[in-house]
């Protein structure tokens, strides 16, 4: 039976050999939630960058640019890191490529590129990710983007939620990290939003008046798609069908 392990921070990645495994990179607030939303809204692909200047430079090649630093939209780009940037219609995104850089999420993606497959996970596509890793049948490492190298609750909760969905087909008991994430997920279950109100990143987002983003990013199974990061580009994998949204009226 394949195993599911959780890497709580990109700083811990040197302890994991990703070769032969599937990495599910997660930055619930908000990079991977925004990437999933972008593809669901018809963005053709995204190029993730670690550096702001490299991201901005892609405008000359026809890309929309999306950039966040310390939770705020960076200067001189089209979009920040809110999933609503792809939903509210202010910037038309359908059919466009997006160059994106964020504080932690895009860095975690690049650091996970050695995996056999590097997938983009969020609560928004939790079920699709669970089904796809089952199909792949390989060991999985959930790579939490964290915050500047530190552990964060919301990414760990995603690890627990994925482990809970895969308990029947994956070994979710051999890693203390997975056991801890499962326990946290159980504790958070009755009211995930209230549970996360105490987290450091939600406090940071509240400070930036982005509570609406937090509530959106915690919706489960909104989109039936799995973005794959390969050869420097994030796009829908060939295995995954048309992006589908579970609920209507998201464009507000
Ligand atoms: O660090 C990141 O990658 C971002 O997701 C952080 S924020 O949610 O935009 O503050």
Coordinates of N, CA and C and ligand atoms in Angstrom, one line a residue:
X1 N 0.9 -1.2 0.0 CA 0.0 0.0 0.0 C 0.9 1.3 0.0
X2 N 0.6 2.2 -0.9 CA 1.5 3.4 -0.9 C 1.2 4.2 0.4
X3 N 2.2 5.1 0.7 CA 2.2 5.8 2.0 C 1.9 7.3 1.7
X4 N 1.3 8.0 2.7 CA 1.1 9.4 2.6 C 1.8 10.1 3.7
X5 N 2.8 10.9 3.4 CA 3.6 11.6 4.4 C 3.3 13.1 4.2
X6 N 3.7 13.9 5.2 CA 3.5 15.4 5.1 C 4.7 16.1 5.5
X7 N 5.2 17.0 4.7 CA 6.3 17.8 4.9 C 5.8 19.2 5.4
X8 N 6.0 19.5 6.7 CA 5.3 20.7 7.3 C 5.8 22.0 6.7
X9 N 7.0 22.0 6.1 CA 7.6 23.3 5.7 C 8.6 23.0 4.6
X10 N 8.7 23.9 3.6 CA 9.7 23.6 2.5 C 11.1 23.5 3.1
X11 N 11.4 24.1 4.3 CA 12.7 24.0 4.9 C 13.0 22.5 5.3
X12 N 12.0 21.7 5.4 CA 12.2 20.3 5.8 C 12.3 19.4 4.6
X13 N 12.2 20.0 3.4 CA 12.2 19.1 2.2 C 13.5 18.4 2.0
X14 N 14.7 18.9 2.4 CA 15.9 18.1 2.3 C 15.8 16.8 3.0
X15 N 14.9 16.6 3.9 CA 14.7 15.3 4.6 C 13.9 14.3 3.8
X16 N 13.3 14.8 2.7 CA 12.5 13.9 1.9 C 13.1 13.7 0.5
X17 N 13.1 12.5 0.1 CA 13.5 12.2 -1.3 C 12.2 12.1 -2.1
X18 N 12.0 13.1 -2.9 CA 10.7 13.1 -3.7 C 10.8 12.2 -4.9
X19 N 11.9 11.8 -5.3 CA 12.0 10.9 -6.5 C 11.2 9.7 -6.3
X20 N 10.4 9.3 -7.3 CA 9.6 8.1 -7.2 C 8.3 8.4 -6.5
X21 N 8.1 9.6 -6.0 CA 6.9 9.9 -5.2 C 6.1 11.1 -5.9
X22 N 4.9 11.2 -5.5 CA 4.0 12.3 -5.9 C 4.1 13.4 -4.9
X23 N 4.3 14.7 -5.3 CA 4.3 15.8 -4.3 C 3.0 16.5 -4.6
X24 N 2.2 16.8 -3.5 CA 1.0 17.6 -3.6 C 1.4 18.9 -2.8
X25 N 1.6 20.0 -3.6 CA 2.0 21.2 -3.0 C 0.8 22.0 -2.6
X26 N 0.8 22.5 -1.4 CA -0.4 23.2 -0.9 C 0.0 24.5 -0.2
X27 N -0.7 25.5 -0.6 CA -0.7 26.8 0.1 C -2.1 27.4 0.1
X28 N -2.8 26.9 1.1 CA -4.3 27.2 1.2 C -4.5 28.7 1.1
X29 N -3.8 29.4 1.9 CA -3.9 30.9 2.0 C -2.6 31.5 1.4
X30 N -2.7 31.8 0.1 CA -3.8 31.7 -0.8 C -3.3 31.1 -2.2
X31 N -2.0 30.9 -2.3 CA -1.4 30.7 -3.7 C -2.0 29.5 -4.4
X32 N -2.1 28.3 -3.8 CA -2.6 27.2 -4.6 C -4.1 27.3 -4.8
X33 N -4.8 27.9 -3.8 CA -6.2 28.1 -4.0 C -6.4 29.1 -5.2
X34 N -5.6 30.1 -5.3 CA -5.7 31.0 -6.5 C -5.4 30.3 -7.8
X35 N -4.3 29.5 -7.8 CA -3.9 28.8 -9.0 C -5.1 27.9 -9.5
X36 N -5.7 27.1 -8.6 CA -6.8 26.2 -8.9 C -7.9 27.0 -9.5
X37 N -8.2 28.2 -8.9 CA -9.3 29.0 -9.3 C -9.0 29.6 -10.7
X38 N -7.8 30.0 -10.9 CA -7.3 30.6 -12.2 C -7.6 29.6 -13.3
X39 N -7.2 28.3 -13.1 CA -7.4 27.4 -14.2 C -8.8 27.0 -14.4
X40 N -9.6 27.0 -13.3 CA -11.0 26.8 -13.4 C -11.7 27.9 -14.2
X41 N -11.2 29.1 -14.1 CA -11.8 30.2 -14.8 C -11.2 30.4 -16.2
X42 N -10.5 29.4 -16.7 CA -10.1 29.5 -18.1 C -8.7 30.0 -18.4
X43 N -7.9 30.3 -17.4 CA -6.5 30.6 -17.6 C -5.8 29.4 -18.2
X44 N -5.0 29.6 -19.3 CA -4.5 28.4 -20.0 C -3.4 27.7 -19.2
X45 N -2.5 28.5 -18.6 CA -1.4 27.9 -17.8 C -0.8 29.1 -17.0
X46 N -0.1 28.7 -16.0 CA 0.6 29.7 -15.1 C 2.1 29.3 -15.1
X47 N 2.9 30.4 -15.1 CA 4.4 30.2 -14.9 C 4.7 30.8 -13.5
X48 N 5.1 29.9 -12.6 CA 5.4 30.3 -11.2 C 6.9 30.8 -11.1
X49 N 7.1 32.0 -10.5 CA 8.4 32.5 -10.3 C 8.7 32.7 -8.9
X50 N 10.0 32.6 -8.5 CA 10.3 33.0 -7.1 C 10.6 34.5 -7.0
X51 N 11.1 35.1 -8.1 CA 11.5 36.5 -8.0 C 10.5 37.4 -8.7
X52 N 10.2 38.5 -8.1 CA 9.3 39.5 -8.6 C 9.7 40.0 -10.0
X53 N 10.9 40.4 -10.2 CA 11.3 41.0 -11.5 C 11.1 40.0 -12.6
X54 N 11.4 38.7 -12.4 CA 11.3 37.7 -13.4 C 9.8 37.6 -13.8
X55 N 8.9 37.7 -12.8 CA 7.5 37.6 -13.0 C 7.0 38.8 -13.8
X56 N 7.4 40.0 -13.4 CA 7.0 41.2 -14.1 C 7.4 41.2 -15.6
X57 N 8.6 40.6 -15.8 CA 9.2 40.7 -17.2 C 8.3 39.9 -18.1
X58 N 7.5 39.0 -17.6 CA 6.7 38.1 -18.6 C 5.6 38.9 -19.2
X59 N 5.3 40.1 -18.7 CA 4.3 41.0 -19.3 C 4.6 41.3 -20.8
X60 N 5.9 41.4 -21.0 CA 6.4 41.7 -22.4 C 6.1 40.5 -23.3
X61 N 6.0 39.3 -22.8 CA 5.7 38.1 -23.6 C 4.2 37.9 -23.7
X62 N 3.4 38.8 -23.2 CA 1.9 38.7 -23.3 C 1.2 38.1 -22.1
X63 N 2.0 37.8 -21.1 CA 1.3 37.2 -19.9 C 0.7 38.2 -19.0
X64 N -0.4 37.9 -18.4 CA -0.9 38.6 -17.2 C 0.1 38.4 -16.1
X65 N 0.2 39.3 -15.2 CA 1.2 39.1 -14.1 C 0.4 39.2 -12.8
X66 N 0.7 38.3 -11.9 CA 0.1 38.2 -10.5 C 1.2 38.1 -9.5
X67 N 1.2 39.0 -8.5 CA 2.3 39.0 -7.6 C 1.9 39.4 -6.2
X68 N 2.4 38.7 -5.2 CA 2.1 39.1 -3.8 C 3.4 39.0 -3.0
X69 N 3.5 40.0 -2.1 CA 4.6 40.0 -1.1 C 4.0 40.4 0.2
X70 N 4.2 39.6 1.2 CA 3.7 39.9 2.6 C 2.1 40.1 2.5
X71 N 1.5 39.4 1.7 CA 0.0 39.4 1.7 C -0.6 40.5 0.8
X72 N 0.2 41.4 0.3 CA -0.3 42.5 -0.5 C 0.1 42.3 -2.0
X73 N -0.8 42.9 -2.9 CA -0.4 42.9 -4.3 C 0.8 43.7 -4.5
X74 N 1.8 43.2 -5.3 CA 3.0 43.9 -5.6 C 2.7 45.1 -6.6
X75 N 3.6 46.0 -6.6 CA 3.5 47.1 -7.6 C 3.7 46.7 -9.0
X76 N 2.9 47.3 -9.9 CA 3.2 47.1 -11.3 C 2.7 45.8 -11.9
X77 N 1.8 45.1 -11.3 CA 1.3 43.8 -11.8 C -0.2 43.9 -12.0
X78 N -0.8 42.9 -12.7 CA -2.2 42.9 -13.0 C -3.1 42.4 -11.9
X79 N -2.6 41.4 -11.2 CA -3.4 40.7 -10.2 C -2.6 40.5 -8.9
X80 N -3.3 40.4 -7.8 CA -2.6 40.0 -6.6 C -2.7 38.5 -6.4
X81 N -3.0 38.1 -5.1 CA -3.0 36.7 -4.9 C -4.4 36.3 -4.3
X82 N -5.4 37.1 -4.6 CA -6.8 36.7 -4.2 C -7.4 35.8 -5.3
X83 N -8.1 34.7 -4.9 CA -8.8 33.9 -5.9 C -9.9 34.8 -6.6
X84 N -10.4 35.8 -5.9 CA -11.4 36.6 -6.5 C -10.9 37.5 -7.6
X85 N -9.6 37.6 -7.7 CA -9.0 38.3 -8.9 C -9.3 37.6 -10.2
X86 N -9.5 36.3 -10.0 CA -9.9 35.5 -11.2 C -11.4 35.3 -11.4
X87 N -12.1 35.8 -10.4 CA -13.6 35.6 -10.5 C -14.4 36.8 -10.7
X88 N -13.8 38.0 -10.3 CA -14.6 39.2 -10.3 C -14.7 39.9 -11.7
X89 N -14.0 39.4 -12.7 CA -14.1 40.0 -14.0 C -13.4 41.3 -14.2
X90 N -12.8 41.9 -13.2 CA -12.1 43.2 -13.4 C -11.0 43.0 -14.4
X91 N -10.2 41.9 -14.3 CA -9.2 41.6 -15.3 C -9.6 40.4 -16.0
X92 N -9.9 40.5 -17.3 CA -10.4 39.3 -18.1 C -9.2 38.2 -18.1
X93 N -9.5 37.0 -17.7 CA -8.4 36.0 -17.6 C -8.6 34.9 -18.5
X94 N -9.8 34.6 -19.0 CA -10.0 33.5 -19.9 C -9.1 33.5 -21.1
X95 N -8.5 32.4 -21.4 CA -7.6 32.3 -22.5 C -6.2 32.9 -22.4
X96 N -5.9 33.4 -21.2 CA -4.7 34.1 -20.9 C -3.7 33.2 -20.1
X97 N -2.4 33.4 -20.3 CA -1.4 32.8 -19.5 C -1.1 33.8 -18.3
X98 N -0.7 33.2 -17.2 CA -0.5 34.1 -16.0 C 0.9 33.8 -15.5
X99 N 1.8 34.8 -15.3 CA 3.0 34.7 -14.6 C 2.7 35.0 -13.1
X100 N 3.1 34.2 -12.2 CA 2.8 34.4 -10.8 C 3.9 34.3 -9.9
X101 N 4.0 35.1 -8.9 CA 5.0 34.9 -7.8 C 4.3 35.3 -6.5
X102 N 4.6 34.4 -5.5 CA 4.0 34.7 -4.1 C 5.1 34.4 -3.1
X103 N 4.9 34.8 -1.9 CA 5.9 34.7 -0.9 C 6.4 33.3 -0.7
X104 N 5.4 32.3 -0.5 CA 5.8 31.0 -0.1 C 5.4 29.9 -1.2
X105 N 4.2 30.1 -1.8 CA 3.6 29.1 -2.6 C 4.4 28.7 -3.8
X106 N 4.8 29.8 -4.6 CA 5.5 29.5 -5.8 C 6.9 28.9 -5.5
X107 N 7.5 29.3 -4.4 CA 8.8 28.8 -4.0 C 8.7 27.3 -3.7
X108 N 7.6 26.9 -2.9 CA 7.4 25.5 -2.6 C 7.2 24.7 -3.8
X109 N 6.6 25.2 -4.8 CA 6.4 24.4 -6.1 C 7.8 24.1 -6.7
X110 N 8.6 25.1 -6.8 CA 9.9 24.9 -7.4 C 10.7 23.9 -6.6
X111 N 10.6 24.0 -5.3 CA 11.4 23.1 -4.5 C 10.9 21.7 -4.5
X112 N 9.7 21.5 -5.1 CA 9.1 20.1 -5.1 C 9.2 19.5 -6.5
X113 N 9.9 20.2 -7.4 CA 9.9 19.7 -8.8 C 10.6 18.4 -9.1
X114 N 11.3 17.9 -8.1 CA 12.0 16.6 -8.3 C 11.1 15.4 -8.2
X115 N 9.9 15.6 -7.7 CA 8.9 14.5 -7.6 C 8.6 13.9 -9.0
X116 N 8.1 12.7 -9.0 CA 7.6 12.1 -10.2 C 6.5 12.9 -10.8
X117 N 5.6 13.4 -10.0 CA 4.6 14.3 -10.4 C 4.4 15.3 -9.3
X118 N 4.3 16.6 -9.7 CA 4.1 17.7 -8.8 C 2.7 18.3 -9.0
X119 N 1.8 18.1 -8.1 CA 0.4 18.5 -8.2 C 0.1 19.7 -7.3
X120 N -0.9 20.5 -7.7 CA -1.3 21.7 -7.0 C -2.5 21.3 -6.2
X121 N -2.5 21.4 -4.9 CA -3.6 21.0 -4.1 C -4.2 22.2 -3.3
X122 N -5.5 22.1 -3.1 CA -6.2 23.1 -2.3 C -7.5 22.4 -1.8
X123 N -8.2 23.0 -0.8 CA -9.5 22.4 -0.5 C -10.4 22.5 -1.6
X124 N -10.3 23.5 -2.5 CA -11.1 23.7 -3.6 C -11.1 22.5 -4.6
X125 N -10.0 21.8 -4.6 CA -9.9 20.6 -5.5 C -9.5 19.3 -4.8
X126 N -9.9 19.3 -3.5 CA -9.5 18.2 -2.6 C -9.9 16.8 -3.2
X127 N -11.1 16.7 -3.6 CA -11.6 15.3 -4.1 C -10.9 14.9 -5.4
X128 N -10.7 15.9 -6.3 CA -10.0 15.6 -7.5 C -8.5 15.2 -7.3
X129 N -7.9 15.8 -6.3 CA -6.5 15.4 -6.0 C -6.5 14.0 -5.4
X130 N -7.5 13.8 -4.5 CA -7.5 12.4 -3.8 C -7.7 11.3 -4.9
X131 N -8.6 11.6 -5.8 CA -8.8 10.6 -6.9 C -7.6 10.4 -7.7
X132 N -6.9 11.5 -8.0 CA -5.8 11.4 -9.0 C -4.6 10.7 -8.3
X133 N -4.3 10.9 -7.0 CA -3.2 10.2 -6.4 C -3.5 8.8 -6.2
X134 N -4.8 8.4 -6.1 CA -5.2 7.0 -6.0 C -4.9 6.4 -7.4
X135 N -5.2 7.1 -8.4 CA -4.9 6.5 -9.8 C -3.4 6.3 -10.0
X136 N -2.6 7.3 -9.5 CA -1.2 7.2 -9.7 C -0.6 6.0 -8.9
X137 N -1.1 5.8 -7.7 CA -0.7 4.6 -6.9 C 0.7 4.7 -6.3
X138 N 1.3 5.9 -6.3 CA 2.6 6.0 -5.7 C 2.6 6.7 -4.3
X139 N 3.7 6.6 -3.6 CA 3.8 7.3 -2.3 C 3.6 8.8 -2.5
X140 N 2.9 9.4 -1.6 CA 2.6 10.8 -1.7 C 3.2 11.6 -0.6
X141 N 3.8 12.8 -0.9 CA 4.2 13.7 0.1 C 3.4 15.0 -0.1
X142 N 2.7 15.4 0.9 CA 2.0 16.7 0.9 C 3.1 17.8 1.3
X143 N 3.4 18.7 0.5 CA 4.4 19.7 0.8 C 3.7 21.0 1.2
X144 N 3.7 21.3 2.4 CA 3.1 22.5 3.0 C 4.0 23.7 2.7
X145 N 3.4 24.8 2.1 CA 4.2 26.0 1.8 C 4.6 26.7 3.0
X146 N 3.7 26.6 4.0 CA 4.0 27.3 5.3 C 4.1 28.8 5.1
X147 N 4.7 29.4 6.1 CA 4.9 30.9 6.0 C 6.4 31.2 6.3
X148 N 7.1 31.6 5.3 CA 8.6 31.9 5.5 C 9.3 30.8 6.3
X149 N 9.0 29.6 5.9 CA 9.8 28.5 6.5 C 9.1 27.9 7.7
X150 N 8.1 28.6 8.2 CA 7.4 28.1 9.5 C 6.2 27.2 9.1
X151 N 5.9 26.4 10.1 CA 4.7 25.6 10.1 C 3.4 26.4 10.0
X152 N 2.4 26.0 9.3 CA 1.2 26.8 9.4 C 0.0 25.8 9.4
X153 N -1.0 26.2 10.1 CA -2.2 25.3 10.4 C -3.0 25.0 9.2
X154 N -3.2 25.9 8.3 CA -4.2 25.7 7.2 C -3.6 24.7 6.2
X155 N -2.3 24.7 5.9 CA -1.8 23.7 5.0 C -1.8 22.3 5.6
X156 N -1.5 22.3 6.9 CA -1.5 21.0 7.6 C -2.9 20.4 7.7
X157 N -3.9 21.3 7.8 CA -5.2 20.8 7.8 C -5.6 20.1 6.5
X158 N -5.1 20.7 5.4 CA -5.3 20.1 4.1 C -4.7 18.7 4.1
X159 N -3.5 18.6 4.6 CA -2.8 17.3 4.7 C -3.7 16.3 5.4
X160 N -4.3 16.7 6.5 CA -5.1 15.9 7.3 C -6.4 15.5 6.5
X161 N -6.9 16.5 5.8 CA -8.2 16.2 5.1 C -7.9 15.2 3.9
X162 N -6.7 15.4 3.3 CA -6.4 14.4 2.2 C -6.2 13.0 2.8
X163 N -5.4 13.0 3.9 CA -5.2 11.7 4.5 C -6.5 11.0 4.9
X164 N -7.4 11.8 5.4 CA -8.7 11.2 5.8 C -9.5 10.6 4.6
X165 N -9.4 11.3 3.5 CA -10.0 10.7 2.3 C -9.3 9.5 1.7
X166 N -8.0 9.4 2.1 CA -7.3 8.3 1.5 C -7.0 7.1 2.4
X167 N -7.6 7.2 3.6 CA -7.3 6.2 4.6 C -7.5 4.7 4.2
X168 N -8.4 4.5 3.3 CA -8.7 3.1 2.9 C -7.6 2.6 1.9
X169 N -7.0 3.5 1.2 CA -6.1 3.0 0.1 C -4.6 3.4 0.3
X170 N -4.3 4.2 1.3 CA -3.0 4.6 1.6 C -2.6 4.3 3.1
X171 N -1.3 4.1 3.3 CA -0.8 4.0 4.6 C -0.7 5.4 5.2
X172 N -1.6 5.7 6.2 CA -1.7 7.0 6.8 C -1.3 7.0 8.3
X173 N -0.7 5.8 8.7 CA -0.4 5.7 10.1 C 1.1 5.6 10.4
X174 N 1.9 5.4 9.4 CA 3.4 5.2 9.6 C 4.1 6.5 9.9
X175 N 3.5 7.6 9.5 CA 4.2 8.9 9.7 C 3.6 9.7 10.8
X176 N 4.4 10.1 11.8 CA 3.8 11.0 12.9 C 3.2 12.3 12.3
X177 N 3.9 12.8 11.3 CA 3.3 14.0 10.7 C 1.9 13.8 10.2
X178 N 1.7 12.7 9.5 CA 0.3 12.4 9.0 C -0.6 12.2 10.1
X179 N -0.2 11.5 11.2 CA -1.1 11.2 12.3 C -1.5 12.6 13.0
X180 N -0.5 13.5 13.1 CA -0.8 14.8 13.7 C -1.7 15.6 12.9
X181 N -1.5 15.5 11.5 CA -2.4 16.3 10.6 C -3.8 15.7 10.7
X182 N -3.9 14.4 10.8 CA -5.3 13.8 10.9 C -6.0 14.2 12.2
X183 N -5.2 14.3 13.3 CA -5.8 14.7 14.6 C -6.2 16.1 14.5
X184 N -5.4 17.0 13.9 CA -5.8 18.4 13.7 C -7.0 18.5 12.9
X185 N -7.1 17.7 11.8 CA -8.3 17.8 10.9 C -9.5 17.4 11.7
X186 N -9.4 16.3 12.5 CA -10.6 15.9 13.4 C -11.0 17.1 14.3
X187 N -10.0 17.7 14.9 CA -10.3 18.8 15.9 C -11.0 20.0 15.1
X188 N -10.6 20.2 13.9 CA -11.1 21.4 13.2 C -12.4 21.1 12.5
X189 N -12.7 19.9 12.3 CA -13.9 19.5 11.5 C -15.2 20.2 11.9
X190 N -15.6 20.3 13.1 CA -16.9 20.9 13.4 C -17.1 22.2 12.8
X191 N -16.0 23.0 12.8 CA -16.2 24.4 12.3 C -14.8 24.9 11.9
X192 N -14.4 24.6 10.6 CA -13.0 24.9 10.2 C -12.7 26.4 10.2
X193 N -13.7 27.2 9.8 CA -13.5 28.6 9.8 C -13.1 29.1 11.2
X194 N -13.9 28.7 12.1 CA -13.7 29.2 13.5 C -12.3 28.7 14.0
X195 N -12.0 27.4 13.6 CA -10.8 26.8 14.1 C -9.6 27.6 13.5
X196 N -9.7 28.0 12.3 CA -8.6 28.8 11.7 C -8.5 30.2 12.0
X197 N -9.6 30.7 12.7 CA -9.5 32.2 13.1 C -8.3 32.5 14.0
X198 N -7.9 31.4 14.7 CA -6.8 31.6 15.6 C -5.4 31.5 14.9
X199 N -5.4 31.1 13.6 CA -4.1 30.9 13.0 C -3.4 32.2 12.6
X200 N -2.1 32.2 12.5 CA -1.3 33.4 12.3 C -1.7 34.0 10.9
X201 N -1.9 33.1 9.9 CA -2.1 33.7 8.6 C -3.5 34.3 8.4
X202 N -4.5 33.7 9.1 CA -5.8 34.3 9.0 C -5.7 35.7 9.7
X203 N -5.0 35.8 10.8 CA -4.8 37.1 11.5 C -4.2 38.1 10.5
X204 N -3.2 37.6 9.8 CA -2.5 38.5 8.8 C -3.5 38.9 7.7
X205 N -4.3 38.0 7.2 CA -5.3 38.3 6.2 C -6.4 39.2 6.7
X206 N -6.8 39.0 7.9 CA -7.8 39.9 8.5 C -7.3 41.3 8.6
X207 N -6.0 41.4 8.9 CA -5.4 42.7 8.9 C -5.5 43.4 7.6
X208 N -5.5 42.6 6.5 CA -5.6 43.1 5.1 C -7.0 43.0 4.6
X209 N -7.9 42.8 5.5 CA -9.4 42.8 5.2 C -9.7 41.7 4.1
X210 N -9.1 40.6 4.2 CA -9.3 39.5 3.2 C -10.0 38.3 3.8
X211 N -10.9 38.5 4.7 CA -11.6 37.4 5.4 C -12.4 36.6 4.3
X212 N -12.9 37.4 3.3 CA -13.7 36.8 2.3 C -12.9 35.7 1.5
X213 N -11.6 36.0 1.3 CA -10.7 35.1 0.6 C -10.6 33.8 1.5
X214 N -10.4 34.0 2.8 CA -10.3 32.8 3.7 C -11.5 31.9 3.6
X215 N -12.7 32.5 3.6 CA -13.9 31.6 3.5 C -13.9 30.9 2.2
X216 N -13.6 31.6 1.1 CA -13.6 30.9 -0.2 C -12.6 29.8 -0.2
X217 N -11.4 30.0 0.2 CA -10.3 29.0 0.1 C -10.6 27.8 1.0
X218 N -11.5 27.9 1.9 CA -11.8 26.7 2.7 C -13.0 25.9 2.2
X219 N -13.6 26.3 1.0 CA -14.6 25.5 0.4 C -14.0 24.2 -0.1
X220 N -14.7 23.1 0.1 CA -14.2 21.8 -0.4 C -14.8 21.4 -1.7
X221 N -14.0 20.9 -2.6 CA -14.5 20.2 -3.8 C -15.3 21.2 -4.7
X222 N -14.8 22.4 -4.8 CA -15.5 23.4 -5.6 C -15.2 23.1 -7.1
X223 N -13.9 22.6 -7.3 CA -13.5 22.4 -8.7 C -13.0 21.0 -8.9
X224 N -13.3 20.4 -10.0 CA -12.9 19.0 -10.3 C -11.8 19.1 -11.3
X225 N -10.6 19.5 -10.8 CA -9.4 19.6 -11.7 C -8.2 19.5 -10.8
X226 N -7.1 19.0 -11.5 CA -5.8 18.9 -10.8 C -4.7 19.6 -11.6
X227 N -4.3 20.7 -11.2 CA -3.1 21.3 -11.9 C -1.8 20.5 -11.6
X228 N -1.0 20.5 -12.7 CA 0.3 19.8 -12.6 C 1.4 20.8 -12.9
X229 N 2.4 20.7 -12.1 CA 3.6 21.6 -12.4 C 4.6 20.7 -13.0
X230 N 5.0 21.1 -14.3 CA 5.9 20.3 -15.0 C 6.7 21.2 -16.0
X231 N 8.0 21.0 -16.1 CA 8.8 21.8 -17.0 C 8.6 23.3 -16.8
X232 N 8.5 23.8 -15.6 CA 8.3 25.2 -15.3 C 7.0 25.8 -15.5
X233 N 6.0 25.0 -15.8 CA 4.6 25.4 -16.2 C 3.6 24.7 -15.4
X234 N 2.5 25.4 -14.9 CA 1.4 24.8 -14.3 C 0.2 24.8 -15.2
X235 N -0.3 23.6 -15.5 CA -1.4 23.4 -16.4 C -2.3 22.3 -16.0
X236 N -3.5 22.1 -16.5 CA -4.3 21.0 -16.2 C -3.6 19.7 -16.8
X237 N -3.6 18.7 -16.0 CA -3.0 17.4 -16.5 C -3.9 16.8 -17.6
X238 N -3.3 16.0 -18.5 CA -4.0 15.5 -19.6 C -5.1 14.5 -19.1
X239 N -4.9 14.0 -17.9 CA -5.9 13.0 -17.4 C -7.2 13.6 -16.9
X240 N -7.1 15.0 -16.6 CA -8.2 15.6 -16.0 C -9.2 16.2 -17.0
X241 N -10.5 16.1 -16.8 CA -11.4 16.6 -17.7 C -11.6 18.1 -17.6
X242 N -12.7 18.6 -18.1 CA -13.0 20.0 -18.1 C -13.2 20.5 -16.7
X243 N -12.7 21.7 -16.5 CA -12.9 22.3 -15.1 C -14.4 22.4 -14.9
X244 N -14.8 22.0 -13.7 CA -16.2 22.1 -13.3 C -16.4 22.8 -12.0
X245 N -17.3 23.7 -11.9 CA -17.5 24.4 -10.6 C -18.8 23.7 -10.0
X246 N -18.7 23.4 -8.7 CA -19.9 22.8 -8.1 C -21.0 23.8 -7.9
X247 N -20.6 25.0 -7.6 CA -21.7 26.0 -7.2 C -21.7 27.1 -8.2
X248 N -22.9 27.7 -8.3 CA -23.1 28.8 -9.2 C -22.8 30.1 -8.4
X249 N -22.8 31.2 -9.1 CA -22.7 32.5 -8.4 C -21.4 32.8 -7.7
X250 N -20.3 32.3 -8.2 CA -19.0 32.6 -7.6 C -18.5 34.0 -8.0
X251 N -19.0 34.5 -9.0 CA -18.4 35.7 -9.6 C -18.8 37.0 -8.8
X252 N -18.6 36.9 -7.5 CA -19.0 38.1 -6.8 C -17.9 38.5 -5.8
Ligands
LIG1 O1 2.9 33.0 0.6 C1 2.2 32.8 -0.3 O2 2.5 32.1 -1.3 C2 0.8 33.5 -0.4 O3 -0.2 32.6 -0.6 C3 0.6 34.4 0.9 S1 -0.8 35.3 0.9 O4 -2.0 34.5 1.2 O5 -1.0 36.0 -0.4 O6 -0.7 36.3 1.9

